[in-house]
Coordinates of C-alpha atoms and ligand atoms in Angstrom, one line a residue:
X31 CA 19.2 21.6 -43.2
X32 CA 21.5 19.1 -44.2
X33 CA 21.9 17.7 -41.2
X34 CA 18.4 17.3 -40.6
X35 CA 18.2 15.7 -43.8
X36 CA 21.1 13.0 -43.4
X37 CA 19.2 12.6 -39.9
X38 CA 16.6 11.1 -41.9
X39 CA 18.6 8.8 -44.3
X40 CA 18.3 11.9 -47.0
X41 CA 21.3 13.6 -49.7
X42 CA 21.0 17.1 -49.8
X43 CA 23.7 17.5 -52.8
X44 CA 23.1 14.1 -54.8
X45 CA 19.3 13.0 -55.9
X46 CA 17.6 10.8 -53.7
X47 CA 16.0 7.3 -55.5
X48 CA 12.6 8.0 -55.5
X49 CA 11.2 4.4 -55.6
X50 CA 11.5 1.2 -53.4
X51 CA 10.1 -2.2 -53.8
X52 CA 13.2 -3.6 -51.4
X53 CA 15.6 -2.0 -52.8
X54 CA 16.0 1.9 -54.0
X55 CA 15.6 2.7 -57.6
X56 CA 14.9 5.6 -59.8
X57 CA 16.3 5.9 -63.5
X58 CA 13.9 8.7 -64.3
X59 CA 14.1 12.8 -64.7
X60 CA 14.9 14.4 -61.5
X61 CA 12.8 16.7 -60.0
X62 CA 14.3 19.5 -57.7
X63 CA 13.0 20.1 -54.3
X64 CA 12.7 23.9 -52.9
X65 CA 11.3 25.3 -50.1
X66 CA 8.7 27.5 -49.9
X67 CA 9.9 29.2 -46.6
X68 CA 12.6 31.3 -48.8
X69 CA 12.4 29.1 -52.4
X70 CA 15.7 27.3 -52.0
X71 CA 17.1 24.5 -52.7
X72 CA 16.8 21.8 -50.5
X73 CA 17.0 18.5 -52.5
X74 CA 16.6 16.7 -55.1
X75 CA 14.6 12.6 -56.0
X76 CA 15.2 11.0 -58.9
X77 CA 12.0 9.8 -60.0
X78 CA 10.9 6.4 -61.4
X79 CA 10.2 4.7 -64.8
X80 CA 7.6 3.0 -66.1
X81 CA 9.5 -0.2 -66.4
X82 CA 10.5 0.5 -62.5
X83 CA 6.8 1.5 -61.3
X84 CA 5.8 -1.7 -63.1
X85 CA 8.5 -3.6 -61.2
X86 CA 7.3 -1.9 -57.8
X87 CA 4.0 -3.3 -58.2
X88 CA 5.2 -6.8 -58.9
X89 CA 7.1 -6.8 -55.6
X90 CA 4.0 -5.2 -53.9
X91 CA 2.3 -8.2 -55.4
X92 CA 4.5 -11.0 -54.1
X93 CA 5.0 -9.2 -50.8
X94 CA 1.5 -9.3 -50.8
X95 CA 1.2 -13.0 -51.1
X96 CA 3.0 -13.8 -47.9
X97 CA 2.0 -10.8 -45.8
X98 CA -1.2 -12.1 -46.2
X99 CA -1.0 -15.2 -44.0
X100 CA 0.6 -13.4 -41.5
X101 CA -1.7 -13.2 -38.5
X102 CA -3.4 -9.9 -38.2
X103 CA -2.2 -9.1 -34.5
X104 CA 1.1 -10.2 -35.8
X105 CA 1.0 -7.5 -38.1
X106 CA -0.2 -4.8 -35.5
X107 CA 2.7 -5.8 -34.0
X108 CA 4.9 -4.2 -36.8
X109 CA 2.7 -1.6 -37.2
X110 CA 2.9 -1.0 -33.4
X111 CA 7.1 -0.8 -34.6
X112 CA 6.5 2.1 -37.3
X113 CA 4.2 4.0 -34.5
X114 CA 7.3 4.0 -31.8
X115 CA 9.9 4.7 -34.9
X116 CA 8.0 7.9 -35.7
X117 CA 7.8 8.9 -31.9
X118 CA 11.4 9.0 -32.3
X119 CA 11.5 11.0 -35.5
X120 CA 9.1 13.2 -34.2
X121 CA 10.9 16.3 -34.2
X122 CA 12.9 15.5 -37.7
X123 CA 10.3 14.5 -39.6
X124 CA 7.8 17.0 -39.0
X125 CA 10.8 19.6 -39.5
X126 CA 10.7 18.3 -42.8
X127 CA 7.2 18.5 -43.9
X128 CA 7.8 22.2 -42.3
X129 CA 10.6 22.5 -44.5
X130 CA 8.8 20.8 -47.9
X131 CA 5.7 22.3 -47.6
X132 CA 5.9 25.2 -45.1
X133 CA 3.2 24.6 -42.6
X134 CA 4.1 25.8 -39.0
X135 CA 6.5 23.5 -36.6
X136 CA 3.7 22.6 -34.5
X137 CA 1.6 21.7 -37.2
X138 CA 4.6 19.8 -39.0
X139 CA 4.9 17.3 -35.7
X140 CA 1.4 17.4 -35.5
X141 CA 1.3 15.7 -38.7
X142 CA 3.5 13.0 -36.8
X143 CA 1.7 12.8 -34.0
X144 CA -1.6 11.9 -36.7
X145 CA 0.7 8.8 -38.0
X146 CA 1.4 8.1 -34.4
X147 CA -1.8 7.8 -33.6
X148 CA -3.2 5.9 -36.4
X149 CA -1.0 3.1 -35.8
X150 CA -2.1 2.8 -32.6
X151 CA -5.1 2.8 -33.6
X152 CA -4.3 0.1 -36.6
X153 CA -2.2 -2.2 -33.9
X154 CA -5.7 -2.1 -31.4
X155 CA -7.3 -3.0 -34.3
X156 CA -5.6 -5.9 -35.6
X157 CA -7.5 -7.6 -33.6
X158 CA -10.7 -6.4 -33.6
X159 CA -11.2 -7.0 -37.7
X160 CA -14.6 -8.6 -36.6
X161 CA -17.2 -10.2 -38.9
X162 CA -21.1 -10.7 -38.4
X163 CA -22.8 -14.0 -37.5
X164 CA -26.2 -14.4 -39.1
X165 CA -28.8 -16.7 -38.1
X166 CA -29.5 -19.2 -41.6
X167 CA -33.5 -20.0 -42.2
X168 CA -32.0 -23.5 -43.0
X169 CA -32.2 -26.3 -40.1
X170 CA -28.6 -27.0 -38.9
X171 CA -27.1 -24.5 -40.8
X172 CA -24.6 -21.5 -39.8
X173 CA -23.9 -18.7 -41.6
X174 CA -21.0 -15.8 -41.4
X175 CA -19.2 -13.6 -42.7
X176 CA -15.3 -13.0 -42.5
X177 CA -13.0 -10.1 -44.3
X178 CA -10.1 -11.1 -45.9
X179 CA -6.8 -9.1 -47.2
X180 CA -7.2 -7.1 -50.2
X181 CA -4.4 -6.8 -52.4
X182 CA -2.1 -4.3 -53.2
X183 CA -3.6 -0.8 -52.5
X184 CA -2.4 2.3 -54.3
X185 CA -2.5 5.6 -52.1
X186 CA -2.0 8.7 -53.8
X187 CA -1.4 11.8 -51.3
X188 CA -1.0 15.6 -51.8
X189 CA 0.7 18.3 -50.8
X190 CA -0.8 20.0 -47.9
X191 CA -0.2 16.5 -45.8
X192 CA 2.7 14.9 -46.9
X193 CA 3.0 11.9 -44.6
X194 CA -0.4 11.7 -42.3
X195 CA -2.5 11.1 -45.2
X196 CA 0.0 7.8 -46.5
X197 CA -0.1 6.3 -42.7
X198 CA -4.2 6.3 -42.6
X199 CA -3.9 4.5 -45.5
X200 CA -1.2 2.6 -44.8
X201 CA -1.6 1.7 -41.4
X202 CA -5.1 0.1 -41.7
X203 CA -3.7 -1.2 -45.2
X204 CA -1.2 -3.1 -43.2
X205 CA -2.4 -4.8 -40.5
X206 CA -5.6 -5.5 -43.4
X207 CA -2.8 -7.4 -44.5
X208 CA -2.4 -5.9 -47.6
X209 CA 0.9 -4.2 -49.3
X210 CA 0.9 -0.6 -50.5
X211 CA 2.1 1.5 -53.2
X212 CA 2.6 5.3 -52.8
X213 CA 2.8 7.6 -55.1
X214 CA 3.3 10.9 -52.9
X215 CA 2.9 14.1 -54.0
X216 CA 5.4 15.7 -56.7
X217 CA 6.0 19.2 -54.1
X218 CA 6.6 17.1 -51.4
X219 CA 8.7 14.0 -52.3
X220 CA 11.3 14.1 -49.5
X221 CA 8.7 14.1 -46.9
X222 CA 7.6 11.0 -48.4
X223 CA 10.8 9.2 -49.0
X224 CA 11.5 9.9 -45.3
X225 CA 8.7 8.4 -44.4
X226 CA 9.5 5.1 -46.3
X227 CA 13.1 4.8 -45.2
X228 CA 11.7 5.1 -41.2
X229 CA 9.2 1.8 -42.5
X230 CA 11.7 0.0 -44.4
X231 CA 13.6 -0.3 -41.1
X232 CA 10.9 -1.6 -39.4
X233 CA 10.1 -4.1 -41.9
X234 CA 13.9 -4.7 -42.4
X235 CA 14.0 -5.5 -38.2
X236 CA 11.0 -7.5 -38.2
X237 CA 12.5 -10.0 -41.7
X238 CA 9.3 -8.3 -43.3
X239 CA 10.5 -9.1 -47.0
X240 CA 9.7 -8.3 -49.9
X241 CA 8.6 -4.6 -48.0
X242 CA 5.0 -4.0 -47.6
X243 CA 5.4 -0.6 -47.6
X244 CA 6.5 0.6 -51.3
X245 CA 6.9 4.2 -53.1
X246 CA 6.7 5.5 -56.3
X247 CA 7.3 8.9 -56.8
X248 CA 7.1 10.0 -60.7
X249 CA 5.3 12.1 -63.1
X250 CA 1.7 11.0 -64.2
X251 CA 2.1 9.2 -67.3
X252 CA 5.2 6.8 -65.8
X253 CA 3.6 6.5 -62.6
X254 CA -0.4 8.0 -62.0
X255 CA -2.4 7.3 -65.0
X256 CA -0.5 3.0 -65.0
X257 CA -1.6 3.2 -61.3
X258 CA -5.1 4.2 -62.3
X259 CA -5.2 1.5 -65.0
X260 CA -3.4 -1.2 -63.1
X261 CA -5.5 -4.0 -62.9
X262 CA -2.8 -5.6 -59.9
X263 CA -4.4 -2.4 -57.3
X264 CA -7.5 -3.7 -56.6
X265 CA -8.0 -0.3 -54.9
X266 CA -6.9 3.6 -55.1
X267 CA -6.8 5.9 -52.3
X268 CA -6.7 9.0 -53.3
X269 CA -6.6 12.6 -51.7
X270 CA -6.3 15.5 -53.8
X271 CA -8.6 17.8 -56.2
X272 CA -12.0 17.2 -57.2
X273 CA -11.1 17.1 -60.6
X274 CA -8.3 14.6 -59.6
X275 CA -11.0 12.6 -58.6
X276 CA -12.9 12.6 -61.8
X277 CA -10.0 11.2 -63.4
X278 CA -9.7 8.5 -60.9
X279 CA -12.9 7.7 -60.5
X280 CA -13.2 7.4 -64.4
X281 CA -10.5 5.4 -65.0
X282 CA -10.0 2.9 -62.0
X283 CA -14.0 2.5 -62.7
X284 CA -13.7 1.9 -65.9
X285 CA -12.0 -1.4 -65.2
X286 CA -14.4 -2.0 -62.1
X287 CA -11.5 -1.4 -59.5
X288 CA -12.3 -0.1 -55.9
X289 CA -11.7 3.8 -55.1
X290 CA -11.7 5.8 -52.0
X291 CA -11.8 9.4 -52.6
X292 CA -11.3 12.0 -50.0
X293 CA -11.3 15.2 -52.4
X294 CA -12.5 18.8 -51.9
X295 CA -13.7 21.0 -49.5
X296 CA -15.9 24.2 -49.1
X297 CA -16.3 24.2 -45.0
X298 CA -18.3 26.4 -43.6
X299 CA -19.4 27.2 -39.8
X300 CA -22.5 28.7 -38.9
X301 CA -22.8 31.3 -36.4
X302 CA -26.4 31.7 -34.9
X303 CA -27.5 34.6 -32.6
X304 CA -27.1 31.3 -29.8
X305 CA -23.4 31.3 -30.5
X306 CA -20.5 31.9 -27.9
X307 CA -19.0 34.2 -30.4
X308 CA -15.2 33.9 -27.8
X309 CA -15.1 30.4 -29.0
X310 CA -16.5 30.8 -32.6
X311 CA -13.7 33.6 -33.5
X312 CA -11.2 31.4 -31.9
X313 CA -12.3 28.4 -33.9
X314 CA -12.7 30.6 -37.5
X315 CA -9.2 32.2 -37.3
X316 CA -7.9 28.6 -36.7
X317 CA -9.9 26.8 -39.5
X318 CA -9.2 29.6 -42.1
X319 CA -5.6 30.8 -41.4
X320 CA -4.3 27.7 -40.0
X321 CA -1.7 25.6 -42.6
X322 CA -2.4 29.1 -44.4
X323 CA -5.7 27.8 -45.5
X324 CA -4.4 24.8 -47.0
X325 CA -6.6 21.9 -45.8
X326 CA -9.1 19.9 -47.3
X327 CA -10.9 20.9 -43.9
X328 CA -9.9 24.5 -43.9
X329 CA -13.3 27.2 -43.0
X330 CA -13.4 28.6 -46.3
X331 CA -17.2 30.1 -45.4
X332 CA -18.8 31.7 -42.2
X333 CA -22.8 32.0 -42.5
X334 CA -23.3 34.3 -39.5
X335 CA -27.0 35.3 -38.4
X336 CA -27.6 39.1 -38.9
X337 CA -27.5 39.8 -35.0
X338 CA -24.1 38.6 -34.5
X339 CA -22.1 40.1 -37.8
X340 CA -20.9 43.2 -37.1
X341 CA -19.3 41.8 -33.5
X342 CA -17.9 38.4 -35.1
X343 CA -16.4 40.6 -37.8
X344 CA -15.0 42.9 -35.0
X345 CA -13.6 40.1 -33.4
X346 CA -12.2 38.2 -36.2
X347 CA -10.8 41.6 -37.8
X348 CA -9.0 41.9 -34.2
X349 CA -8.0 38.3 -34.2
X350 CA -6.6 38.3 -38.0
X351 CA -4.5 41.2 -36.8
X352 CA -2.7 39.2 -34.5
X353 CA -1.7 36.1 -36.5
X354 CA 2.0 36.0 -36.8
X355 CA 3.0 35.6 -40.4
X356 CA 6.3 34.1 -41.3
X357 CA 8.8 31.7 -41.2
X358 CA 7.0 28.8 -40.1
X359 CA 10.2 27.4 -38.1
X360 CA 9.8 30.3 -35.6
X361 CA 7.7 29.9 -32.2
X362 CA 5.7 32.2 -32.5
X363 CA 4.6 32.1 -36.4
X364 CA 0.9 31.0 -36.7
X365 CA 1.1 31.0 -40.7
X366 CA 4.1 30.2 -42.9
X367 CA 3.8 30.8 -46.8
X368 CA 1.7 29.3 -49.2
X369 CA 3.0 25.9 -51.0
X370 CA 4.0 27.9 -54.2
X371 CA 3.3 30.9 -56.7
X372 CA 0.6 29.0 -58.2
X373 CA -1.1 28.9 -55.1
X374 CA -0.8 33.0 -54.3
X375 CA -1.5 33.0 -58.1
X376 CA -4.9 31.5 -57.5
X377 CA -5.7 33.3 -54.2
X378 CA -5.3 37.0 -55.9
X379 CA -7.2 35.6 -58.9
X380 CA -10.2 34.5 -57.1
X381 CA -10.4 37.9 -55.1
X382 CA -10.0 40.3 -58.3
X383 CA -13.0 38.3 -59.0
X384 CA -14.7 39.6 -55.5
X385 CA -16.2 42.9 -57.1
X386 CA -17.9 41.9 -60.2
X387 CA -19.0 39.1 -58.5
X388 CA -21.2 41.3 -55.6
X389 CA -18.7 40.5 -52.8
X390 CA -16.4 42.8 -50.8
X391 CA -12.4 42.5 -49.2
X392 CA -12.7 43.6 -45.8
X393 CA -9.6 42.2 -44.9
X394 CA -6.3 41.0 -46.1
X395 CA -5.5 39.5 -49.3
X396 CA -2.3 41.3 -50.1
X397 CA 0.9 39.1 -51.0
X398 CA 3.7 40.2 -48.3
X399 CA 6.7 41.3 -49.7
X400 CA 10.4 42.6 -48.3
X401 CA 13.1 40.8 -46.6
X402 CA 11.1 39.1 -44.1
X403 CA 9.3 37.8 -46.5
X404 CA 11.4 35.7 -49.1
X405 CA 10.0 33.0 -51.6
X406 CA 7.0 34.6 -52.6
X407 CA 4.5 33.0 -51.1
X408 CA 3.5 34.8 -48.2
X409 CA 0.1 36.7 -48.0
X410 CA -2.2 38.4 -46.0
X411 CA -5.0 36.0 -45.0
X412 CA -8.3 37.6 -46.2
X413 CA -11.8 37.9 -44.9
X414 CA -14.6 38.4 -47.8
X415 CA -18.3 40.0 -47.4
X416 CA -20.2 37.9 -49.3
X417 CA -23.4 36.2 -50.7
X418 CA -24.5 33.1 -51.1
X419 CA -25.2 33.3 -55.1
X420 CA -21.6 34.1 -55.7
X421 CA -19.8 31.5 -57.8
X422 CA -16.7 32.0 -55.7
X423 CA -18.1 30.9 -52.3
X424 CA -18.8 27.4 -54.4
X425 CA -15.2 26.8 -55.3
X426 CA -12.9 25.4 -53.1
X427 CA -9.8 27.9 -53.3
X428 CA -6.5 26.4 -51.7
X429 CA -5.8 29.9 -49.8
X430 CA -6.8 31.9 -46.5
X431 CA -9.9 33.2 -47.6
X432 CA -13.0 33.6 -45.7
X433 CA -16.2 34.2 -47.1
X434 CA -18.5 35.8 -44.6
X435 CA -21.8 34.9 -45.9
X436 CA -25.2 36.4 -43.2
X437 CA -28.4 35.0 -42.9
X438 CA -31.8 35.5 -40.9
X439 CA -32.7 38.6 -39.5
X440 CA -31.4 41.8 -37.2
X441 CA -32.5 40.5 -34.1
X442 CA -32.6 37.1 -32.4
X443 CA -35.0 35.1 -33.3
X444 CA -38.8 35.7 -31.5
X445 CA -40.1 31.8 -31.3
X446 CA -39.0 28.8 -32.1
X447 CA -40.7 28.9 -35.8
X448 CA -38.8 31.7 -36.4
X449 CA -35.7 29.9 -35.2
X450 CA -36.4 26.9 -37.0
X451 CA -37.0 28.8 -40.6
X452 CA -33.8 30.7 -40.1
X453 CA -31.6 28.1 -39.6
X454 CA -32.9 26.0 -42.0
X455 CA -31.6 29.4 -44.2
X456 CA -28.0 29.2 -43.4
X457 CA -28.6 24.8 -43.6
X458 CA -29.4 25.7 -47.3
X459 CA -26.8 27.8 -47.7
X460 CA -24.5 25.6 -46.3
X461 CA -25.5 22.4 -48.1
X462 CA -25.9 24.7 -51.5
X463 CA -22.1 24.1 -52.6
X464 CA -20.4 20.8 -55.0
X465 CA -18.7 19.5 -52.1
X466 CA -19.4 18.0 -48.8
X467 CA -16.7 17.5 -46.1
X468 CA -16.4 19.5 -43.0
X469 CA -19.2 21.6 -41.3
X470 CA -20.0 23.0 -37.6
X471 CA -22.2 24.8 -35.7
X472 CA -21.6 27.3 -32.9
X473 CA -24.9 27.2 -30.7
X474 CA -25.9 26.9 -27.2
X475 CA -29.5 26.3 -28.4
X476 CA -30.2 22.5 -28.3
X477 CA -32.8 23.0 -30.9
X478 CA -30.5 24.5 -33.5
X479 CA -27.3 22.3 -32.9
X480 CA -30.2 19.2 -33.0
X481 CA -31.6 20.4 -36.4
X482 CA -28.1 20.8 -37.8
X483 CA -27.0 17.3 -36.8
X484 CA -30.4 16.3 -38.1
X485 CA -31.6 14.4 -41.4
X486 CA -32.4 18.0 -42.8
X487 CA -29.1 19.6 -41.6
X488 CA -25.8 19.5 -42.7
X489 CA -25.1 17.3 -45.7
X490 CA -21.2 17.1 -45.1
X491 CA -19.2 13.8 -43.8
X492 CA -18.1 16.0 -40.5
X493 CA -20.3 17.8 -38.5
X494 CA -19.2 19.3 -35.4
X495 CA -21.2 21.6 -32.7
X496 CA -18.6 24.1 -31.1
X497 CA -15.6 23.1 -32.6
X498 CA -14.6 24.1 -35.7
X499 CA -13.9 22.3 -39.2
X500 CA -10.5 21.1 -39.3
X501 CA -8.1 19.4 -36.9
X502 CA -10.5 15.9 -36.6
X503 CA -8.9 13.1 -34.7
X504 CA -7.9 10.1 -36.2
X505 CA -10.6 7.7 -34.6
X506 CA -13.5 8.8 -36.4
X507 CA -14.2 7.9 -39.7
X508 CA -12.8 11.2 -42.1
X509 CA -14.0 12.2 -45.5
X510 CA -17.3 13.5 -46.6
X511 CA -20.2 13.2 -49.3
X512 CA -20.6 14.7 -53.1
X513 CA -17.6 15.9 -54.9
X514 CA -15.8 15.1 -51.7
X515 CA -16.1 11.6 -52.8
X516 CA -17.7 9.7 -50.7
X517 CA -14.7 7.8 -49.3
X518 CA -13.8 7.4 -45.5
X519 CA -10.3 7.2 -43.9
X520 CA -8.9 6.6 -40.9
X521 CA -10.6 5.2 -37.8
X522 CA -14.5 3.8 -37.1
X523 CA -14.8 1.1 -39.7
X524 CA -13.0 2.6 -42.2
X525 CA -11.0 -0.7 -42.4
X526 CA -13.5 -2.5 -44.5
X527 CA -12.2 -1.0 -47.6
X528 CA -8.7 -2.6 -47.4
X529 CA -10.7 -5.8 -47.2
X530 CA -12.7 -8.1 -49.3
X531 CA -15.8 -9.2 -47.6
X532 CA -16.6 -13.2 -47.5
X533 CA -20.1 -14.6 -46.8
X534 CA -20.3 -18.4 -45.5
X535 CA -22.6 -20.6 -44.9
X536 CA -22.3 -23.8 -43.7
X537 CA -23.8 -26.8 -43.5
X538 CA -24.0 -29.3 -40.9
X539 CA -26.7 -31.5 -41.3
X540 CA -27.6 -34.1 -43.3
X541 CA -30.2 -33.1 -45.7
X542 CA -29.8 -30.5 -48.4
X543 CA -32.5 -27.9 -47.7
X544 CA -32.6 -24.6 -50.3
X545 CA -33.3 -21.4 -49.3
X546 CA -36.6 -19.5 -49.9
X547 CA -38.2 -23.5 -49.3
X548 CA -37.6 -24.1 -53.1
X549 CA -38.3 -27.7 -53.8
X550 CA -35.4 -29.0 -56.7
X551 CA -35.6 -32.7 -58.0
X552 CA -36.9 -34.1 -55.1
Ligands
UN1_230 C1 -6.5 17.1 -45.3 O1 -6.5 18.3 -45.3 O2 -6.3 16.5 -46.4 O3 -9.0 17.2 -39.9 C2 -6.7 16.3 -44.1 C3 -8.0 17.7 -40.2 C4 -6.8 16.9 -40.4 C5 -6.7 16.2 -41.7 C6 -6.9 17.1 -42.9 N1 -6.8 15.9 -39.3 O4 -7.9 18.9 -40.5

């Protein structure tokens, strides 16, 4: 462990600095880093100040002023640096975020391989930050529009991705030309502090200075409620909580700033009597028990037609059986513990609600305990027979539990009326929740995976036809609708957000014509 950690510019005996503008500071309360695999030690960061998150900004700021005027494909070019830095970390870093947050090995470098990815993505796009041409009503005139750097973003990531969530952010922020601020998440600091030591080498090789890539890692009244407030962040990313979005919604609104909020969600895949239910199972036990149920885009609800639940709950029973629970470092672990005891906390609490609430536990749900299982935070994934008027299935629980919710009748459907007013059922059911992220279908009827994809299907940001919820690629746009947020990460256009947008027109004739044929003082 130690050497892993020194492999990535980390102490494992003395506290890390928890800031950089530049330079590494961090005159603030230390906060101790343990592991969830067994709950030891494995670090410590000495957070920020006030006075030092306010000095972090100002450097953001200035670096901001020059980075600007870079050319964009000039600053693909360093971004195109940080993507080959992290091919070489590959391994280290994501044994890291393993090691922080306790997702399995293969998810922990597939986390790398998202940052990767994205600034590929980013460096393609540094030169494809295209603007509209309009055609102006005016005689000899032209008119445009172009997108210019933002300012100094603020990203504010959690937990459950440590480092993939900063680079969508950052990568796009970058070669947006604009400088970043990070406050990572407090369970995961090392992860992130990694993560800026492997940029400020890039910048550091490429005489990028002041940095563009800063970090602030401290509590929420020296460093999250003055990012909120800080009129120098023209925008806030931030993934989290809904109610963390409230809060940022309310108070970088307040003073009119810009947010992009990628919050909670409360997935769910239908299963019609159309699916292949080889592929479905395959796809459920992967969206529910993968990262031990701890993505935004984790299946938290399956709304099976009646003439396919008793086999799908066969199958997934079967399947569940099989995952390999443990130390996520191993080969052949499919789930590693749960971030911490709040989070087991939280999972038993919502299913001694279950009962009183009309559902049932089929399956799981039972926090492991023994020697293989040290820490505390390992459990039993569970599967849930439920309905849709339960005010559990609405919630977003940060655990492995799957609601099995089933709609429409016994038998396949007779006609396609019959079709159409049963999936339009499990639609409702679907759309009937706050949030509004990740959704699929499994279906080889075209009518029913049309209708879901439709106007009057899902509601959600994703919607996928036999794949599951979770595990999108980077070049689609990612985030979703309601209490989700609304924001979008990552690739499409998501771009335009780190940009302010400039409309031009332009005059090159000799008369002064005004638009809508108004005649002024003439
Ligand atoms: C998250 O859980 O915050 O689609 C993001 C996925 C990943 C990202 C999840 N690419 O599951």
């Amino acid at each position: 462990m130690n050497d892993l950690l020194k492999s990535l510019g980390l102490d494992a005996a003395n506290p890390n600095a928890g800031g950089f503008d530049g330079a590494w500071c961090g005159g603030g309360p230390v906060l101790e880093v343990a592991t969830p695999i067994d709950g030891s030690r494995i670090g410590s960061v000495r957070q920020v100040t006030a006075a030092e998150y306010d000095r972090i900004v100002d450097r953001a700021s200035e670096a901001f002023r020059s980075w600007r005027m870079v050319p964009a494909p000039k600053r693909g070019e360093v971004v195109r640096q940080l993507g080959d830095r992290l091919r070489a970390k590959k391994a280290a870093l994501g044994a890291l975020v393993t090691l922080e947050m306790g997702k399995i090995t293969a998810e922990g470098e597939g986390e790398v391989q998202e940052m990767i990815d994205i600034c590929d993505f980013a460096c393609g796009l540094s030169r494809q930050l295209y603007g509209l041409t309009m055609h102006s009503e005016r005689p000899r005139h032209r008119m445009y529009e172009q997108w210019h750097p933002l300012g100094v973003v603020g990203i504010i990531s959690a937990f459950n991705f440590p480092v993939a969530v900063w680079s969508w952010n950052a990568a796009l922020a970058a070669v947006c030309g604009d400088t970043t601020v990070w406050k990572p998440a407090p369970k995961t600091p090392l992860s992130a502090l990694a993560t800026i030591r492997i940029a400020e080498e890039v910048c550091r090789a490429n005489a990028v200075d002041p940095a563009i890539f800063s970090l602030a890692m401290g509590d929420v009244a020296a460093v999250g409620e003055r990012m909120l407030a800080d009129r120098r962040i023209p925008l806030v990313s931030a993934t989290g909580s809904c109610r963390l979005g409230y809060r940022v919604a309310e108070v970088v609104g307040k003073r009119l700033g810009r947010t992009l909020l990628e919050l909670g969600g409360n997935n769910a895949i239908i299963v019609t009597s159309y699916a292949d239910l080889n592929l479905a199972a395959r796809a459920i036990v992967f969206g529910a028990v993968g990262t031990a149920g701890q993505r935004c885009t984790s299946t938290r609800r399956v709304i099976v037609h009646r003439a396919m639940q008793a086999e799908l709950m066969k199958r997934l029973a079967a399947a569940y059986e099989t995952v390999r629970i443990g130390d996520p470092r191993k080969s052949d672990t499919l789930m590693g513990p749960l971030v911490s005891g709040d989070s087991v906390d939280m999972m038993q609490a919502a299913l001694r609600r279950v009962p009183a609430e009309g559902g049932r536990v089929v399956y799981g749900g039972d926090v492991l305990r023994g020697p293989q299982y040290p820490g505390g935070g390992y459990v039993k994934p569970a599967i849930v027979e439920a309905t849709p008027s339960m005010a559990l299935v609405k919630e977003e629980t940060f655990a492995p539990i799957l609601y099995v919710i089933p709609y429409g009748g016994t038998a396949r459907p007779a006609d396609a009326a019959a079709l159409e007013r049963e999936l339009l059922e499990a639609i409702a059911i679907q759309n009937d929740v706050p949030q509004g992220l990740s959704s699929a279908i499994f279906s080889h009827h075209q009518m029913e995976t049309e209708l879901f994809l439709s106007h009057v299907g899902s509601d959600c940001g994703i919607a996928n036809v036999n794949i599951g919820t979770s595990g999108a690629e980077i070049g689609g746009a990612f985030g979703g609708e309601k209490e989700t947020g609304g924001g979008r990460e990552s690739g499409s256009d998501s771009w335009r957000s780190y940009m302010r947008r400039q409309t031009n027109t332009m005059n090159w004739s000799a008369e002064l014509p005004l638009a809508q044929g108004i005649k002024f003082g003439e």
